[in-house]
Amino acid sequence: MHGPAAGGPPPRDQPVIVQPEIGVLGLLVAERDGEPHVLLQAKAEPGNIDGIQLSPTVQATRSNYTRVHRGGATRYLEHFTGPGRGRVLVDSLQSEQGAWFWRKHNRNMVVEPVGEVAEHPDYRWVALRTVRRLLRVDHLVNMDTRSVLGCLPPESASVADASVADTSVTDAFVADTSAPRSLTSWLIDAKQSCPWRTRLVPLADVRGWTRTDTEIAADSGRSFRIIAVRVAAGTREVRQWAQPLLAPGGRGLAAFLCRSAGPVPRVLVRARTEPGLGDLVEIGPTVQWTTDTGPATPEEAGPFDAMALTADTARVRFDAELSEEGGRFHRAATRYRVVEADDALDDLLDGARLPADYRWLTVPQLRALVVRGQHVNVQARSLLACLAAPPPL
């Protein structure tokens, strides 16, 4: 991949993961004991930190569920595809990491099944409020589950106190899906004005990277590496295989600045450029770094970086280290934070004075853009899920 064009940051090359298939990330939801529960799988991935994490009911590529590799059937798939599927509550096409993937998309779905669904030994029905509380536990709820949860409305409109329990499945998933035209126009403007141009080139032609018998690595030593693993897993559709994994150079950072005071809580988002996104620009967090030592590329830098790293615990609403996709990345972790904006910087944070690529949004406005698909990046969707996490006990 080579870019960007004149007018942007200096051109650069890098490897990307090309996965053109559209997979399914699906959660089954049902009312049990008077509150919404979701069916989660305890699943190990080759790149996971701490081994097993909580995955969606279905987390499968098209090759998996069509059994191209002659593996076993994907459990519970019938609830998400075909004429016998249940009541579809959420169904949207979403992007994944645009810094590392080339135009990858997955179908994010939430379905209410018809009739009772029995638990396989690797699966459990878990109360939605419990899952949201577990988001505060490092490396427990995986990225794909967070992505789907980020498509749901929070249990409370308050960023500071999201502890109000839903009373029914319908109440949990019905929300206003409209977004002001000015927001979509702002995002379209950002896409139109993006100076980047990206294209795929043969891996042998990628400049500034070296291939050895064991890895593909940047000559600078500062970026990620591509490594290979051989996997044996008795509980997967295919029992053994070999594959490449992208190994980041360090932990990432994704943070929302928020304002929970006033009648309508808001979060500060950024129209963020990532070379592997289909339209190059999607709405992302206030701050998003691929390594927590600072912006790895010019487009990652921003005026609110220091504020997102505040050590003032009174302003930190959420702070956890969570894993990224363990099926494609090796021990990739991101520190997710939600931080109350500093009142001392009100002039800088005033909507009229914000840089053009930043915008204050209410949580319902941001979710309305999520359900349209391919508007909000995966880090921001994870943070949306984290906004609904109840306060620590």
mmCIF file of C-alpha atoms in Angstrom:
data_model
loop_
_atom_site.group_PDB
_atom_site.id
_atom_site.type_symbol
_atom_site.label_atom_id
_atom_site.label_comp_id
_atom_site.label_asym_id
_atom_site.label_seq_id
_atom_site.Cartn_x
_atom_site.Cartn_y
_atom_site.Cartn_z
ATOM 1 C CA MET A 1 0.000 0.000 0.000
ATOM 2 C CA HIS A 2 1.489 3.309 -1.091
ATOM 3 C CA GLY A 3 0.232 6.766 -0.191
ATOM 4 C CA PRO A 4 -0.774 9.460 0.419
ATOM 5 C CA ALA A 5 -1.018 11.973 -2.429
ATOM 6 C CA ALA A 6 0.365 15.493 -2.635
ATOM 7 C CA GLY A 7 -0.949 17.731 0.115
ATOM 8 C CA GLY A 8 -0.909 15.047 2.788
ATOM 9 C CA PRO A 9 1.766 13.467 4.986
ATOM 10 C CA PRO A 10 4.844 11.978 3.280
ATOM 11 C CA PRO A 11 4.225 8.827 1.204
ATOM 12 C CA ARG A 12 4.923 5.490 2.848
ATOM 13 C CA ASP A 13 4.615 1.781 2.173
ATOM 14 C CA GLN A 14 3.430 -0.918 4.546
ATOM 15 C CA PRO A 15 2.038 -4.451 4.455
ATOM 16 C CA VAL A 16 -1.706 -4.886 5.026
ATOM 17 C CA ILE A 17 -3.903 -7.904 5.697
ATOM 18 C CA VAL A 18 -6.209 -8.534 2.748
ATOM 19 C CA GLN A 19 -9.345 -10.423 3.752
ATOM 20 C CA PRO A 20 -12.056 -9.678 1.181
ATOM 21 C CA GLU A 21 -14.702 -11.998 2.640
ATOM 22 C CA ILE A 22 -17.508 -10.524 4.726
ATOM 23 C CA GLY A 23 -17.853 -12.538 7.916
ATOM 24 C CA VAL A 24 -20.627 -12.676 10.512
ATOM 25 C CA LEU A 25 -20.294 -11.318 14.043
ATOM 26 C CA GLY A 26 -23.580 -12.228 15.671
ATOM 27 C CA LEU A 27 -25.075 -12.049 19.154
ATOM 28 C CA LEU A 28 -28.196 -13.940 20.158
ATOM 29 C CA VAL A 29 -30.253 -12.000 22.689
ATOM 30 C CA ALA A 30 -33.213 -13.248 24.692
ATOM 31 C CA GLU A 31 -35.113 -12.195 27.771
ATOM 32 C CA ARG A 32 -34.295 -14.476 30.686
ATOM 33 C CA ASP A 33 -35.260 -13.862 34.291
ATOM 34 C CA GLY A 34 -36.823 -10.559 33.265
ATOM 35 C CA GLU A 35 -33.779 -8.957 31.597
ATOM 36 C CA PRO A 36 -31.840 -9.212 28.312
ATOM 37 C CA HIS A 37 -29.192 -11.921 28.113
ATOM 38 C CA VAL A 38 -26.721 -12.565 25.288
ATOM 39 C CA LEU A 39 -25.211 -15.902 24.312
ATOM 40 C CA LEU A 40 -21.414 -15.707 24.497
ATOM 41 C CA GLN A 41 -18.701 -18.193 23.615
ATOM 42 C CA ALA A 42 -15.542 -18.795 25.641
ATOM 43 C CA LYS A 43 -13.123 -18.845 22.715
ATOM 44 C CA ALA A 44 -9.366 -19.036 22.314
ATOM 45 C CA GLU A 45 -7.633 -17.343 19.382
ATOM 46 C CA PRO A 46 -3.977 -17.818 18.397
ATOM 47 C CA GLY A 47 -3.104 -14.177 19.058
ATOM 48 C CA ASN A 48 -5.112 -13.694 22.259
ATOM 49 C CA ILE A 49 -3.651 -12.285 25.436
ATOM 50 C CA ASP A 50 -4.607 -14.555 28.378
ATOM 51 C CA GLY A 51 -5.970 -17.271 26.089
ATOM 52 C CA ILE A 52 -9.755 -17.537 26.276
ATOM 53 C CA GLN A 53 -11.948 -14.452 25.860
ATOM 54 C CA LEU A 54 -15.691 -13.816 25.575
ATOM 55 C CA SER A 55 -16.685 -13.954 21.905
ATOM 56 C CA PRO A 56 -20.004 -13.407 20.121
ATOM 57 C CA THR A 57 -22.417 -16.272 19.537
ATOM 58 C CA VAL A 58 -21.155 -16.452 15.953
ATOM 59 C CA GLN A 59 -17.729 -15.183 14.932
ATOM 60 C CA ALA A 60 -17.004 -16.680 11.546
ATOM 61 C CA THR A 61 -15.571 -15.807 8.172
ATOM 62 C CA ARG A 62 -17.487 -16.842 5.091
ATOM 63 C CA SER A 63 -14.916 -19.594 4.524
ATOM 64 C CA ASN A 64 -15.631 -20.892 8.039
ATOM 65 C CA TYR A 65 -19.383 -21.090 7.784
ATOM 66 C CA THR A 66 -19.454 -22.336 4.177
ATOM 67 C CA ARG A 67 -16.913 -24.997 5.234
ATOM 68 C CA VAL A 68 -14.460 -24.254 2.443
ATOM 69 C CA HIS A 69 -11.706 -25.846 4.553
ATOM 70 C CA ARG A 70 -13.879 -28.924 5.231
ATOM 71 C CA GLY A 71 -14.159 -28.021 8.879
ATOM 72 C CA GLY A 72 -17.060 -28.518 11.257
ATOM 73 C CA ALA A 73 -20.320 -26.590 11.118
ATOM 74 C CA THR A 74 -20.522 -23.144 12.741
ATOM 75 C CA ARG A 75 -22.720 -23.435 15.829
ATOM 76 C CA TYR A 76 -25.878 -21.286 15.976
ATOM 77 C CA LEU A 77 -25.365 -19.935 12.448
ATOM 78 C CA GLU A 78 -28.939 -20.880 11.501
ATOM 79 C CA HIS A 79 -30.248 -18.129 13.789
ATOM 80 C CA PHE A 80 -28.488 -15.465 11.685
ATOM 81 C CA THR A 81 -28.835 -16.683 8.103
ATOM 82 C CA GLY A 82 -31.493 -18.276 5.962
ATOM 83 C CA PRO A 83 -35.285 -18.283 6.148
ATOM 84 C CA GLY A 84 -35.429 -19.751 9.655
ATOM 85 C CA ARG A 85 -33.447 -17.046 11.372
ATOM 86 C CA GLY A 86 -34.859 -15.126 14.313
ATOM 87 C CA ARG A 87 -35.984 -11.525 14.668
ATOM 88 C CA VAL A 88 -33.176 -9.265 13.467
ATOM 89 C CA LEU A 89 -32.624 -6.352 15.862
ATOM 90 C CA VAL A 90 -29.288 -5.070 14.522
ATOM 91 C CA ASP A 91 -27.771 -5.703 11.086
ATOM 92 C CA SER A 92 -25.010 -3.472 9.739
ATOM 93 C CA LEU A 93 -21.795 -3.774 7.762
ATOM 94 C CA GLN A 94 -18.836 -2.443 9.744
ATOM 95 C CA SER A 95 -15.169 -1.816 9.019
ATOM 96 C CA GLU A 96 -12.234 -3.061 11.063
ATOM 97 C CA GLN A 97 -8.754 -1.646 11.744
ATOM 98 C CA GLY A 98 -7.971 0.569 8.766
ATOM 99 C CA ALA A 99 -4.323 0.856 9.803
ATOM 100 C CA TRP A 100 -3.769 -2.889 9.371
ATOM 101 C CA PHE A 101 -6.532 -4.298 7.140
ATOM 102 C CA TRP A 102 -7.313 -3.535 3.508
ATOM 103 C CA ARG A 103 -11.006 -2.665 3.303
ATOM 104 C CA LYS A 104 -12.134 -5.411 5.655
ATOM 105 C CA HIS A 105 -15.789 -5.564 6.674
ATOM 106 C CA ASN A 106 -17.867 -7.803 8.899
ATOM 107 C CA ARG A 107 -21.607 -8.064 9.270
ATOM 108 C CA ASN A 108 -22.550 -7.114 12.845
ATOM 109 C CA MET A 109 -25.858 -8.672 13.895
ATOM 110 C CA VAL A 110 -28.062 -8.984 16.964
ATOM 111 C CA VAL A 111 -30.885 -11.505 16.662
ATOM 112 C CA GLU A 112 -33.683 -12.570 18.988
ATOM 113 C CA PRO A 113 -34.104 -16.327 18.384
ATOM 114 C CA VAL A 114 -37.362 -18.134 17.826
ATOM 115 C CA GLY A 115 -37.889 -20.507 20.752
ATOM 116 C CA GLU A 116 -35.423 -21.727 23.340
ATOM 117 C CA VAL A 117 -31.736 -22.039 22.488
ATOM 118 C CA ALA A 118 -29.742 -24.600 24.435
ATOM 119 C CA GLU A 119 -26.242 -23.847 25.688
ATOM 120 C CA HIS A 120 -23.341 -25.759 24.206
ATOM 121 C CA PRO A 121 -20.654 -26.404 26.881
ATOM 122 C CA ASP A 122 -18.482 -23.618 25.384
ATOM 123 C CA TYR A 123 -21.344 -21.077 25.508
ATOM 124 C CA ARG A 124 -23.287 -19.311 28.260
ATOM 125 C CA TRP A 125 -26.248 -16.957 28.438
ATOM 126 C CA VAL A 126 -24.970 -13.865 30.265
ATOM 127 C CA ALA A 127 -27.020 -10.860 31.384
ATOM 128 C CA LEU A 128 -26.328 -7.845 29.178
ATOM 129 C CA ARG A 129 -25.669 -5.673 32.224
ATOM 130 C CA THR A 130 -23.082 -8.234 33.401
ATOM 131 C CA VAL A 131 -21.330 -8.235 30.029
ATOM 132 C CA ARG A 132 -21.138 -4.456 30.158
ATOM 133 C CA ARG A 133 -19.659 -4.607 33.640
ATOM 134 C CA LEU A 134 -17.083 -7.152 32.434
ATOM 135 C CA LEU A 135 -15.806 -4.603 29.907
ATOM 136 C CA ARG A 136 -13.820 -3.127 32.794
ATOM 137 C CA VAL A 137 -11.822 -6.373 33.119
ATOM 138 C CA ASP A 138 -8.636 -6.348 31.042
ATOM 139 C CA HIS A 139 -8.560 -8.744 28.071
ATOM 140 C CA LEU A 140 -11.859 -10.495 28.828
ATOM 141 C CA VAL A 141 -14.463 -9.246 26.300
ATOM 142 C CA ASN A 142 -13.009 -9.629 22.829
ATOM 143 C CA MET A 143 -12.995 -7.044 20.056
ATOM 144 C CA ASP A 144 -15.745 -8.664 18.002
ATOM 145 C CA THR A 145 -18.122 -8.743 20.963
ATOM 146 C CA ARG A 146 -17.338 -5.098 21.696
ATOM 147 C CA SER A 147 -17.978 -4.190 18.059
ATOM 148 C CA VAL A 148 -21.475 -5.676 18.174
ATOM 149 C CA LEU A 149 -22.182 -4.194 21.615
ATOM 150 C CA GLY A 150 -21.177 -0.824 20.192
ATOM 151 C CA CYS A 151 -24.109 -1.072 17.781
ATOM 152 C CA LEU A 152 -26.549 -1.147 20.718
ATOM 153 C CA PRO A 153 -27.963 1.809 22.650
ATOM 154 C CA PRO A 154 -26.437 2.273 26.100
ATOM 155 C CA GLU A 155 -28.581 1.416 29.100
ATOM 156 C CA SER A 156 -28.411 5.043 30.172
ATOM 157 C CA ALA A 157 -27.844 8.322 28.360
ATOM 158 C CA SER A 158 -25.395 9.352 31.081
ATOM 159 C CA VAL A 159 -21.697 8.858 30.473
ATOM 160 C CA ALA A 160 -20.994 9.254 34.179
ATOM 161 C CA ASP A 161 -23.650 6.780 35.394
ATOM 162 C CA ALA A 162 -24.749 4.044 33.026
ATOM 163 C CA SER A 163 -26.241 1.718 35.636
ATOM 164 C CA VAL A 164 -29.934 1.874 34.740
ATOM 165 C CA ALA A 165 -31.046 -1.654 33.820
ATOM 166 C CA ASP A 166 -33.145 -2.408 30.763
ATOM 167 C CA THR A 167 -36.541 -3.920 31.448
ATOM 168 C CA SER A 168 -37.157 -5.822 28.222
ATOM 169 C CA VAL A 169 -35.465 -6.983 25.061
ATOM 170 C CA THR A 170 -37.459 -4.475 23.022
ATOM 171 C CA ASP A 171 -36.520 -1.565 25.303
ATOM 172 C CA ALA A 172 -32.876 -2.605 25.137
ATOM 173 C CA PHE A 173 -32.574 -2.442 21.386
ATOM 174 C CA VAL A 174 -35.058 0.110 20.070
ATOM 175 C CA ALA A 175 -33.494 3.555 19.708
ATOM 176 C CA ASP A 176 -33.645 6.594 17.471
ATOM 177 C CA THR A 177 -31.565 5.840 14.375
ATOM 178 C CA SER A 178 -31.720 9.300 12.858
ATOM 179 C CA ALA A 179 -28.692 11.563 12.590
ATOM 180 C CA PRO A 180 -28.731 15.272 11.778
ATOM 181 C CA ARG A 181 -27.899 15.959 8.142
ATOM 182 C CA SER A 182 -25.143 18.314 9.272
ATOM 183 C CA LEU A 183 -23.252 15.363 10.790
ATOM 184 C CA THR A 184 -23.339 13.268 7.645
ATOM 185 C CA SER A 185 -22.369 16.325 5.591
ATOM 186 C CA TRP A 186 -19.417 16.940 7.928
ATOM 187 C CA LEU A 187 -18.210 13.361 7.437
ATOM 188 C CA ILE A 188 -18.713 13.494 3.659
ATOM 189 C CA ASP A 189 -16.754 16.769 3.545
ATOM 190 C CA ALA A 190 -13.886 15.066 5.391
ATOM 191 C CA LYS A 191 -13.885 12.174 2.937
ATOM 192 C CA GLN A 192 -14.028 14.485 -0.059
ATOM 193 C CA SER A 193 -11.144 16.647 1.140
ATOM 194 C CA CYS A 194 -8.878 13.753 2.173
ATOM 195 C CA PRO A 195 -5.645 14.065 0.138
ATOM 196 C CA TRP A 196 -4.729 10.396 0.499
ATOM 197 C CA ARG A 197 -4.468 7.948 -2.374
ATOM 198 C CA THR A 198 -3.820 4.292 -1.589
ATOM 199 C CA ARG A 199 -3.269 1.256 -3.763
ATOM 200 C CA LEU A 200 -2.119 -2.321 -3.353
ATOM 201 C CA VAL A 201 1.358 -3.259 -4.549
ATOM 202 C CA PRO A 202 3.115 -6.666 -4.525
ATOM 203 C CA LEU A 203 4.629 -7.493 -1.162
ATOM 204 C CA ALA A 204 8.049 -7.826 -2.790
ATOM 205 C CA ASP A 205 7.818 -4.174 -3.880
ATOM 206 C CA VAL A 206 7.054 -2.713 -0.451
ATOM 207 C CA ARG A 207 9.762 -0.186 0.382
ATOM 208 C CA GLY A 208 11.317 0.132 3.830
ATOM 209 C CA TRP A 209 10.438 -3.412 4.920
ATOM 210 C CA THR A 210 12.552 -6.583 4.958
ATOM 211 C CA ARG A 211 11.458 -10.199 4.623
ATOM 212 C CA THR A 212 13.357 -12.932 6.488
ATOM 213 C CA ASP A 213 12.624 -16.600 7.091
ATOM 214 C CA THR A 214 10.631 -15.722 10.215
ATOM 215 C CA GLU A 215 9.049 -12.292 9.738
ATOM 216 C CA ILE A 216 8.362 -9.204 7.659
ATOM 217 C CA ALA A 217 9.552 -6.166 9.598
ATOM 218 C CA ALA A 218 10.053 -2.450 9.090
ATOM 219 C CA ASP A 219 13.659 -1.441 8.564
ATOM 220 C CA SER A 220 13.131 1.298 11.162
ATOM 221 C CA GLY A 221 12.136 -1.280 13.775
ATOM 222 C CA ARG A 222 9.334 1.001 14.962
ATOM 223 C CA SER A 223 6.246 -0.494 13.355
ATOM 224 C CA PHE A 224 4.442 -3.811 13.540
ATOM 225 C CA ARG A 225 5.829 -7.131 12.277
ATOM 226 C CA ILE A 226 4.195 -9.927 10.277
ATOM 227 C CA ILE A 227 4.926 -13.314 11.855
ATOM 228 C CA ALA A 228 3.683 -16.866 11.267
ATOM 229 C CA VAL A 229 2.091 -19.318 13.696
ATOM 230 C CA ARG A 230 1.012 -22.944 13.571
ATOM 231 C CA VAL A 231 -2.163 -23.635 15.547
ATOM 232 C CA ALA A 232 -3.764 -26.780 16.993
ATOM 233 C CA ALA A 233 -7.249 -26.310 18.480
ATOM 234 C CA GLY A 234 -9.555 -29.199 19.276
ATOM 235 C CA THR A 235 -12.696 -27.063 19.647
ATOM 236 C CA ARG A 236 -12.523 -25.170 16.345
ATOM 237 C CA GLU A 237 -14.178 -25.936 12.998
ATOM 238 C CA VAL A 238 -10.710 -26.839 11.659
ATOM 239 C CA ARG A 239 -8.432 -28.597 14.156
ATOM 240 C CA GLN A 240 -5.045 -27.344 12.929
ATOM 241 C CA TRP A 241 -3.711 -24.745 10.546
ATOM 242 C CA ALA A 242 -0.902 -22.245 9.898
ATOM 243 C CA GLN A 243 -1.383 -18.527 9.347
ATOM 244 C CA PRO A 244 0.293 -15.105 9.445
ATOM 245 C CA LEU A 245 -0.391 -12.721 12.328
ATOM 246 C CA LEU A 246 0.315 -9.006 12.617
ATOM 247 C CA ALA A 247 2.318 -8.293 15.774
ATOM 248 C CA PRO A 248 2.091 -4.625 16.894
ATOM 249 C CA GLY A 249 5.121 -2.834 18.260
ATOM 250 C CA GLY A 250 3.324 -1.830 21.463
ATOM 251 C CA ARG A 251 0.012 -1.175 23.145
ATOM 252 C CA GLY A 252 -2.346 1.256 21.429
ATOM 253 C CA LEU A 253 -4.498 4.021 22.866
ATOM 254 C CA ALA A 254 -8.099 4.957 22.072
ATOM 255 C CA ALA A 255 -9.871 7.638 24.092
ATOM 256 C CA PHE A 256 -13.024 9.706 24.096
ATOM 257 C CA LEU A 257 -13.094 13.091 25.764
ATOM 258 C CA CYS A 258 -16.580 13.554 27.158
ATOM 259 C CA ARG A 259 -18.759 16.150 28.795
ATOM 260 C CA SER A 260 -21.272 14.519 31.105
ATOM 261 C CA ALA A 261 -22.421 17.770 32.731
ATOM 262 C CA GLY A 262 -25.404 19.586 31.292
ATOM 263 C CA PRO A 263 -28.658 18.267 29.879
ATOM 264 C CA VAL A 264 -27.104 16.144 27.110
ATOM 265 C CA PRO A 265 -23.820 14.237 27.597
ATOM 266 C CA ARG A 266 -21.484 14.448 24.613
ATOM 267 C CA VAL A 267 -18.301 12.838 23.318
ATOM 268 C CA LEU A 268 -15.634 14.439 21.147
ATOM 269 C CA VAL A 269 -15.005 12.483 17.935
ATOM 270 C CA ARG A 270 -12.593 12.937 15.058
ATOM 271 C CA ALA A 271 -12.975 12.307 11.334
ATOM 272 C CA ARG A 272 -10.012 9.981 11.184
ATOM 273 C CA THR A 273 -7.954 8.931 8.155
ATOM 274 C CA GLU A 274 -6.835 5.300 7.953
ATOM 275 C CA PRO A 275 -5.253 3.980 4.750
ATOM 276 C CA GLY A 276 -7.089 0.655 4.703
ATOM 277 C CA LEU A 277 -10.618 2.036 5.053
ATOM 278 C CA GLY A 278 -12.792 1.864 1.963
ATOM 279 C CA ASP A 279 -13.495 5.619 2.000
ATOM 280 C CA LEU A 280 -10.226 6.412 3.854
ATOM 281 C CA VAL A 281 -12.107 8.397 6.529
ATOM 282 C CA GLU A 282 -14.479 7.280 9.300
ATOM 283 C CA ILE A 283 -15.449 8.714 12.658
ATOM 284 C CA GLY A 284 -12.970 7.674 15.326
ATOM 285 C CA PRO A 285 -12.084 8.454 18.938
ATOM 286 C CA THR A 286 -10.765 11.820 20.102
ATOM 287 C CA VAL A 287 -7.332 10.213 20.414
ATOM 288 C CA GLN A 288 -6.223 7.049 18.615
ATOM 289 C CA TRP A 289 -2.645 5.799 18.556
ATOM 290 C CA THR A 290 -1.354 2.436 17.364
ATOM 291 C CA THR A 291 1.316 2.604 20.095
ATOM 292 C CA ASP A 292 0.955 4.283 23.481
ATOM 293 C CA THR A 293 4.364 5.959 23.270
ATOM 294 C CA GLY A 294 2.859 8.655 21.059
ATOM 295 C CA PRO A 295 1.519 9.169 17.558
ATOM 296 C CA ALA A 296 3.172 6.653 15.226
ATOM 297 C CA THR A 297 2.251 8.613 12.089
ATOM 298 C CA PRO A 298 1.498 12.295 11.434
ATOM 299 C CA GLU A 299 -2.236 11.679 11.026
ATOM 300 C CA GLU A 300 -2.447 10.137 14.520
ATOM 301 C CA ALA A 301 -1.335 13.347 16.267
ATOM 302 C CA GLY A 302 -3.889 15.804 17.623
ATOM 303 C CA PRO A 303 -4.310 18.706 20.058
ATOM 304 C CA PHE A 304 -6.050 16.637 22.757
ATOM 305 C CA ASP A 305 -3.481 13.871 23.197
ATOM 306 C CA ALA A 306 -2.210 15.046 26.588
ATOM 307 C CA MET A 307 -5.728 15.523 27.946
ATOM 308 C CA ALA A 308 -6.624 11.915 27.129
ATOM 309 C CA LEU A 309 -3.641 10.699 29.163
ATOM 310 C CA THR A 310 -4.551 12.621 32.314
ATOM 311 C CA ALA A 311 -3.561 11.070 35.633
ATOM 312 C CA ASP A 312 -6.469 12.820 37.387
ATOM 313 C CA THR A 313 -8.574 9.813 38.396
ATOM 314 C CA ALA A 314 -11.550 12.048 39.203
ATOM 315 C CA ARG A 315 -11.902 12.777 35.481
ATOM 316 C CA VAL A 316 -11.442 9.205 34.234
ATOM 317 C CA ARG A 317 -14.787 7.511 33.584
ATOM 318 C CA PHE A 318 -13.401 4.332 32.021
ATOM 319 C CA ASP A 319 -9.901 2.862 31.766
ATOM 320 C CA ALA A 320 -9.114 -0.709 30.697
ATOM 321 C CA GLU A 321 -6.635 -2.532 28.502
ATOM 322 C CA LEU A 322 -8.558 -4.627 25.969
ATOM 323 C CA SER A 323 -7.439 -7.022 23.253
ATOM 324 C CA GLU A 324 -7.885 -6.539 19.536
ATOM 325 C CA GLU A 325 -8.721 -9.335 17.067
ATOM 326 C CA GLY A 326 -6.793 -12.393 18.266
ATOM 327 C CA GLY A 327 -7.492 -14.252 15.049
ATOM 328 C CA ARG A 328 -5.432 -11.803 12.965
ATOM 329 C CA PHE A 329 -3.211 -9.934 15.457
ATOM 330 C CA HIS A 330 -0.617 -11.292 17.889
ATOM 331 C CA ARG A 331 -1.139 -9.972 21.423
ATOM 332 C CA ALA A 332 -2.533 -6.681 20.158
ATOM 333 C CA ALA A 333 -3.826 -4.541 23.009
ATOM 334 C CA THR A 334 -5.321 -1.074 23.271
ATOM 335 C CA ARG A 335 -5.839 1.075 26.331
ATOM 336 C CA TYR A 336 -9.433 2.318 26.134
ATOM 337 C CA ARG A 337 -10.247 5.469 28.111
ATOM 338 C CA VAL A 338 -13.196 7.802 28.577
ATOM 339 C CA VAL A 339 -12.037 11.064 30.161
ATOM 340 C CA GLU A 340 -14.032 14.072 31.311
ATOM 341 C CA ALA A 341 -12.811 17.122 29.392
ATOM 342 C CA ASP A 342 -10.799 19.667 31.358
ATOM 343 C CA ASP A 343 -12.849 22.809 32.074
ATOM 344 C CA ALA A 344 -9.643 24.839 31.954
ATOM 345 C CA LEU A 345 -9.538 24.234 28.198
ATOM 346 C CA ASP A 346 -13.085 25.347 27.439
ATOM 347 C CA ASP A 347 -11.883 27.824 24.807
ATOM 348 C CA LEU A 348 -10.087 25.094 22.876
ATOM 349 C CA LEU A 349 -13.002 22.685 23.268
ATOM 350 C CA ASP A 350 -15.690 25.137 22.219
ATOM 351 C CA GLY A 351 -17.504 23.791 19.182
ATOM 352 C CA ALA A 352 -16.894 26.946 17.152
ATOM 353 C CA ARG A 353 -13.139 26.781 17.773
ATOM 354 C CA LEU A 354 -12.570 23.071 17.273
ATOM 355 C CA PRO A 355 -10.329 21.954 14.406
ATOM 356 C CA ALA A 356 -12.439 21.056 11.382
ATOM 357 C CA ASP A 357 -11.923 17.311 11.820
ATOM 358 C CA TYR A 358 -13.391 17.255 15.364
ATOM 359 C CA ARG A 359 -17.029 17.379 16.411
ATOM 360 C CA TRP A 360 -19.034 17.014 19.636
ATOM 361 C CA LEU A 361 -21.743 14.348 19.321
ATOM 362 C CA THR A 362 -24.332 12.997 21.693
ATOM 363 C CA VAL A 363 -24.199 9.249 22.253
ATOM 364 C CA PRO A 364 -27.517 8.706 20.387
ATOM 365 C CA GLN A 365 -26.168 10.731 17.441
ATOM 366 C CA LEU A 366 -23.032 8.612 17.321
ATOM 367 C CA ARG A 367 -24.994 5.390 17.529
ATOM 368 C CA ALA A 368 -27.274 6.593 14.721
ATOM 369 C CA LEU A 369 -24.183 6.832 12.541
ATOM 370 C CA VAL A 370 -23.008 3.390 13.692
ATOM 371 C CA VAL A 371 -26.187 1.627 12.589
ATOM 372 C CA ARG A 372 -25.775 3.072 9.083
ATOM 373 C CA GLY A 373 -22.579 1.069 8.764
ATOM 374 C CA GLN A 374 -19.071 2.077 7.674
ATOM 375 C CA HIS A 375 -19.357 5.485 9.330
ATOM 376 C CA VAL A 376 -17.738 4.781 12.742
ATOM 377 C CA ASN A 377 -14.474 2.878 13.127
ATOM 378 C CA VAL A 378 -13.942 -0.173 15.310
ATOM 379 C CA GLN A 379 -12.077 1.679 18.074
ATOM 380 C CA ALA A 380 -14.932 4.171 18.448
ATOM 381 C CA ARG A 381 -17.458 1.316 18.464
ATOM 382 C CA SER A 382 -15.494 -0.340 21.263
ATOM 383 C CA LEU A 383 -15.584 2.916 23.205
ATOM 384 C CA LEU A 384 -19.337 3.166 22.615
ATOM 385 C CA ALA A 385 -19.672 -0.238 24.254
ATOM 386 C CA CYS A 386 -17.475 0.961 27.127
ATOM 387 C CA LEU A 387 -19.680 4.027 27.662
ATOM 388 C CA ALA A 388 -22.448 1.663 28.775
ATOM 389 C CA ALA A 389 -20.253 -0.050 31.382
ATOM 390 C CA PRO A 390 -21.656 0.564 34.888
ATOM 391 C CA PRO A 391 -19.369 2.366 37.342
ATOM 392 C CA PRO A 392 -16.900 0.162 39.241
ATOM 393 C CA LEU A 393 -18.288 -1.499 42.350
#
